[in-house]
Amino acid sequence: MQIRRFRMGDEPALFGVFFSAIHEIASRDYTQEQTNAWAPADLDRDAWSEHVRGLQPFVVELHDEIVGYADVQPNGYIDHFFVSGFHPRQGIGRLLMERIHREAASLGLRELTSNVSRTAQPFFARHGFEVVAQQTPIRRGVAIPNASMRKVLPVS
């Protein structure tokens, strides 16, 4: 496995990771109505691609296939953190989280925050994040519960 920065042209593969993560993994904790609202097959790919380009995520490749990606913004917010639904429990999430922590240290961040799905909350908790608040955002008219999570970082 290798991790690298986002490159233009990665967008379709990242959408595949996003879609499979929600429909193959998060579907354990969410209904079909919720997963379809969160990651619809007919999602506006141009708008989605533009958003991902703005995030400038880290990308994990395994045998020349993109299998995960995650970002951390200059304010410490993690907007996207997804592992392919076809490659769970292979260390991809750990690799991404370690890279995010290195980036946070290089940026001098004091905390990391994210809105984390029910599915990913135990993973984030194992990496030192704590639930700040439970939330129920609405996507396409459907409530999709998650948690606002935060990790205070050591001052270096």
mmCIF file of C-alpha atoms in Angstrom:
data_model
loop_
_atom_site.group_PDB
_atom_site.id
_atom_site.type_symbol
_atom_site.label_atom_id
_atom_site.label_comp_id
_atom_site.label_asym_id
_atom_site.label_seq_id
_atom_site.Cartn_x
_atom_site.Cartn_y
_atom_site.Cartn_z
ATOM 1 C CA MET A 1 0.000 0.000 0.000
ATOM 2 C CA GLN A 2 1.110 3.499 -0.674
ATOM 3 C CA ILE A 3 -0.345 6.836 0.284
ATOM 4 C CA ARG A 4 -0.083 9.955 -1.825
ATOM 5 C CA ARG A 5 -1.707 13.298 -2.445
ATOM 6 C CA PHE A 6 -4.784 13.654 -4.627
ATOM 7 C CA ARG A 7 -4.205 14.074 -8.354
ATOM 8 C CA MET A 8 -6.603 15.448 -10.945
ATOM 9 C CA GLY A 9 -8.309 12.473 -12.536
ATOM 10 C CA ASP A 10 -8.702 10.599 -9.220
ATOM 11 C CA GLU A 11 -12.282 11.817 -8.837
ATOM 12 C CA PRO A 12 -14.120 8.828 -10.435
ATOM 13 C CA ALA A 13 -12.142 6.312 -8.371
ATOM 14 C CA LEU A 14 -12.724 8.341 -5.207
ATOM 15 C CA PHE A 15 -16.447 8.348 -5.936
ATOM 16 C CA GLY A 16 -16.275 4.549 -6.185
ATOM 17 C CA VAL A 17 -14.609 4.394 -2.770
ATOM 18 C CA PHE A 18 -17.181 6.796 -1.282
ATOM 19 C CA PHE A 19 -20.142 4.914 -2.769
ATOM 20 C CA SER A 20 -18.906 1.452 -1.781
ATOM 21 C CA ALA A 21 -17.966 2.571 1.738
ATOM 22 C CA ILE A 22 -21.510 3.736 2.346
ATOM 23 C CA HIS A 23 -23.396 0.983 0.531
ATOM 24 C CA GLU A 24 -21.156 -1.934 1.579
ATOM 25 C CA ILE A 25 -19.948 -0.928 5.070
ATOM 26 C CA ALA A 26 -22.112 1.843 6.542
ATOM 27 C CA SER A 27 -25.216 -0.039 5.440
ATOM 28 C CA ARG A 28 -24.738 -2.164 8.595
ATOM 29 C CA ASP A 29 -25.738 0.864 10.670
ATOM 30 C CA TYR A 30 -28.049 2.748 8.316
ATOM 31 C CA THR A 31 -31.182 1.857 6.374
ATOM 32 C CA GLN A 32 -31.265 1.580 2.608
ATOM 33 C CA GLU A 33 -33.215 4.837 2.498
ATOM 34 C CA GLN A 34 -30.440 6.546 4.477
ATOM 35 C CA THR A 35 -27.574 5.136 2.389
ATOM 36 C CA ASN A 36 -29.382 6.046 -0.835
ATOM 37 C CA ALA A 37 -29.872 9.615 0.415
ATOM 38 C CA TRP A 38 -26.248 9.864 1.577
ATOM 39 C CA ALA A 39 -24.702 8.348 -1.562
ATOM 40 C CA PRO A 40 -27.253 8.221 -4.371
ATOM 41 C CA ALA A 41 -26.224 6.515 -7.599
ATOM 42 C CA ASP A 42 -27.410 9.613 -9.502
ATOM 43 C CA LEU A 43 -25.354 12.067 -7.422
ATOM 44 C CA ASP A 44 -24.219 15.117 -9.400
ATOM 45 C CA ARG A 45 -20.716 13.863 -10.194
ATOM 46 C CA ASP A 46 -19.457 17.253 -11.379
ATOM 47 C CA ALA A 47 -20.413 18.972 -8.117
ATOM 48 C CA TRP A 48 -19.055 16.043 -6.110
ATOM 49 C CA SER A 49 -15.762 16.093 -8.061
ATOM 50 C CA GLU A 50 -15.397 19.827 -7.531
ATOM 51 C CA HIS A 51 -15.897 19.348 -3.783
ATOM 52 C CA VAL A 52 -13.292 16.560 -3.625
ATOM 53 C CA ARG A 53 -10.776 18.639 -5.590
ATOM 54 C CA GLY A 54 -11.222 21.359 -2.975
ATOM 55 C CA LEU A 55 -10.512 18.890 -0.165
ATOM 56 C CA GLN A 56 -7.163 17.791 -1.638
ATOM 57 C CA PRO A 57 -7.307 14.420 0.154
ATOM 58 C CA PHE A 58 -4.657 11.819 0.776
ATOM 59 C CA VAL A 59 -5.230 8.745 -1.382
ATOM 60 C CA VAL A 60 -4.314 5.126 -0.615
ATOM 61 C CA GLU A 61 -3.457 2.797 -3.481
ATOM 62 C CA LEU A 62 -3.212 -0.970 -3.319
ATOM 63 C CA HIS A 63 -1.925 -2.716 -6.464
ATOM 64 C CA ASP A 64 -2.579 0.467 -8.492
ATOM 65 C CA GLU A 65 -6.192 0.655 -7.274
ATOM 66 C CA ILE A 66 -7.463 3.522 -5.129
ATOM 67 C CA VAL A 67 -8.895 1.899 -1.985
ATOM 68 C CA GLY A 68 -9.289 4.810 0.440
ATOM 69 C CA TYR A 69 -8.974 8.533 0.882
ATOM 70 C CA ALA A 70 -9.229 11.170 3.583
ATOM 71 C CA ASP A 71 -8.524 14.851 4.050
ATOM 72 C CA VAL A 72 -7.682 17.233 6.824
ATOM 73 C CA GLN A 73 -8.355 20.907 6.349
ATOM 74 C CA PRO A 74 -6.134 23.754 7.644
ATOM 75 C CA ASN A 75 -8.567 24.255 10.548
ATOM 76 C CA GLY A 76 -8.292 20.576 11.576
ATOM 77 C CA TYR A 77 -11.634 19.470 10.145
ATOM 78 C CA ILE A 78 -11.747 16.041 8.493
ATOM 79 C CA ASP A 79 -14.477 16.272 5.861
ATOM 80 C CA HIS A 80 -14.082 12.933 4.058
ATOM 81 C CA PHE A 81 -12.651 9.696 5.464
ATOM 82 C CA PHE A 82 -13.597 6.647 3.409
ATOM 83 C CA VAL A 83 -12.236 3.148 2.851
ATOM 84 C CA SER A 84 -13.520 1.065 -0.037
ATOM 85 C CA GLY A 85 -16.335 -1.260 0.932
ATOM 86 C CA PHE A 86 -14.433 -3.981 -0.896
ATOM 87 C CA HIS A 87 -11.247 -3.532 1.185
ATOM 88 C CA PRO A 88 -12.286 -3.270 4.841
ATOM 89 C CA ARG A 89 -10.025 -4.152 7.764
ATOM 90 C CA GLN A 90 -6.772 -4.112 5.812
ATOM 91 C CA GLY A 91 -5.075 -1.215 7.596
ATOM 92 C CA ILE A 92 -6.173 1.404 5.073
ATOM 93 C CA GLY A 93 -8.019 3.514 7.652
ATOM 94 C CA ARG A 94 -5.091 3.305 10.074
ATOM 95 C CA LEU A 95 -2.699 4.440 7.341
ATOM 96 C CA LEU A 96 -4.942 7.397 6.517
ATOM 97 C CA MET A 97 -5.366 8.358 10.178
ATOM 98 C CA GLU A 98 -1.604 8.242 10.738
ATOM 99 C CA ARG A 99 -1.080 10.490 7.695
ATOM 100 C CA ILE A 100 -3.720 12.936 8.923
ATOM 101 C CA HIS A 101 -1.957 13.131 12.298
ATOM 102 C CA ARG A 102 1.395 13.836 10.624
ATOM 103 C CA GLU A 103 -0.219 16.562 8.526
ATOM 104 C CA ALA A 104 -1.891 18.041 11.616
ATOM 105 C CA ALA A 105 1.481 18.142 13.393
ATOM 106 C CA SER A 106 3.129 19.835 10.411
ATOM 107 C CA LEU A 107 0.333 22.435 10.368
ATOM 108 C CA GLY A 108 0.642 22.994 14.123
ATOM 109 C CA LEU A 109 -2.983 22.053 14.710
ATOM 110 C CA ARG A 110 -4.257 21.787 18.283
ATOM 111 C CA GLU A 111 -7.271 19.635 17.494
ATOM 112 C CA LEU A 112 -8.946 17.479 14.871
ATOM 113 C CA THR A 113 -12.716 17.467 14.374
ATOM 114 C CA SER A 114 -15.105 15.547 12.176
ATOM 115 C CA ASN A 115 -18.748 14.603 11.734
ATOM 116 C CA VAL A 116 -18.488 10.835 12.008
ATOM 117 C CA SER A 117 -20.949 8.163 10.929
ATOM 118 C CA ARG A 118 -22.250 5.590 13.383
ATOM 119 C CA THR A 119 -20.132 3.034 11.560
ATOM 120 C CA ALA A 120 -16.860 4.954 11.900
ATOM 121 C CA GLN A 121 -17.310 6.174 15.489
ATOM 122 C CA PRO A 122 -15.579 3.153 17.108
ATOM 123 C CA PHE A 123 -12.611 3.550 14.725
ATOM 124 C CA PHE A 124 -12.288 7.266 15.495
ATOM 125 C CA ALA A 125 -12.623 6.539 19.233
ATOM 126 C CA ARG A 126 -9.739 4.026 19.017
ATOM 127 C CA HIS A 127 -7.671 6.883 17.579
ATOM 128 C CA GLY A 128 -8.410 9.175 20.521
ATOM 129 C CA PHE A 129 -11.484 11.052 19.304
ATOM 130 C CA GLU A 130 -14.347 11.756 21.695
ATOM 131 C CA VAL A 131 -17.995 12.416 20.904
ATOM 132 C CA VAL A 132 -18.875 16.078 21.410
ATOM 133 C CA ALA A 133 -22.507 15.817 20.302
ATOM 134 C CA GLN A 134 -24.905 13.500 18.515
ATOM 135 C CA GLN A 135 -26.408 15.097 15.402
ATOM 136 C CA THR A 136 -29.082 14.325 12.853
ATOM 137 C CA PRO A 137 -28.287 16.058 9.571
ATOM 138 C CA ILE A 138 -30.834 15.821 6.779
ATOM 139 C CA ARG A 139 -29.715 14.728 3.315
ATOM 140 C CA ARG A 140 -32.220 14.713 0.494
ATOM 141 C CA GLY A 141 -35.017 14.845 3.058
ATOM 142 C CA VAL A 142 -33.717 11.877 5.085
ATOM 143 C CA ALA A 143 -32.262 12.020 8.604
ATOM 144 C CA ILE A 144 -28.793 10.434 8.750
ATOM 145 C CA PRO A 145 -27.515 10.448 12.366
ATOM 146 C CA ASN A 146 -23.837 10.998 13.088
ATOM 147 C CA ALA A 147 -21.648 12.417 15.835
ATOM 148 C CA SER A 148 -19.495 15.480 16.054
ATOM 149 C CA MET A 149 -16.152 14.136 17.295
ATOM 150 C CA ARG A 150 -12.997 15.895 18.469
ATOM 151 C CA LYS A 151 -9.435 15.013 19.377
ATOM 152 C CA VAL A 152 -7.186 17.415 21.233
ATOM 153 C CA LEU A 153 -3.649 17.096 19.912
ATOM 154 C CA PRO A 154 -0.481 17.349 21.970
ATOM 155 C CA VAL A 155 1.313 20.675 21.744
ATOM 156 C CA SER A 156 4.764 20.214 20.258
#
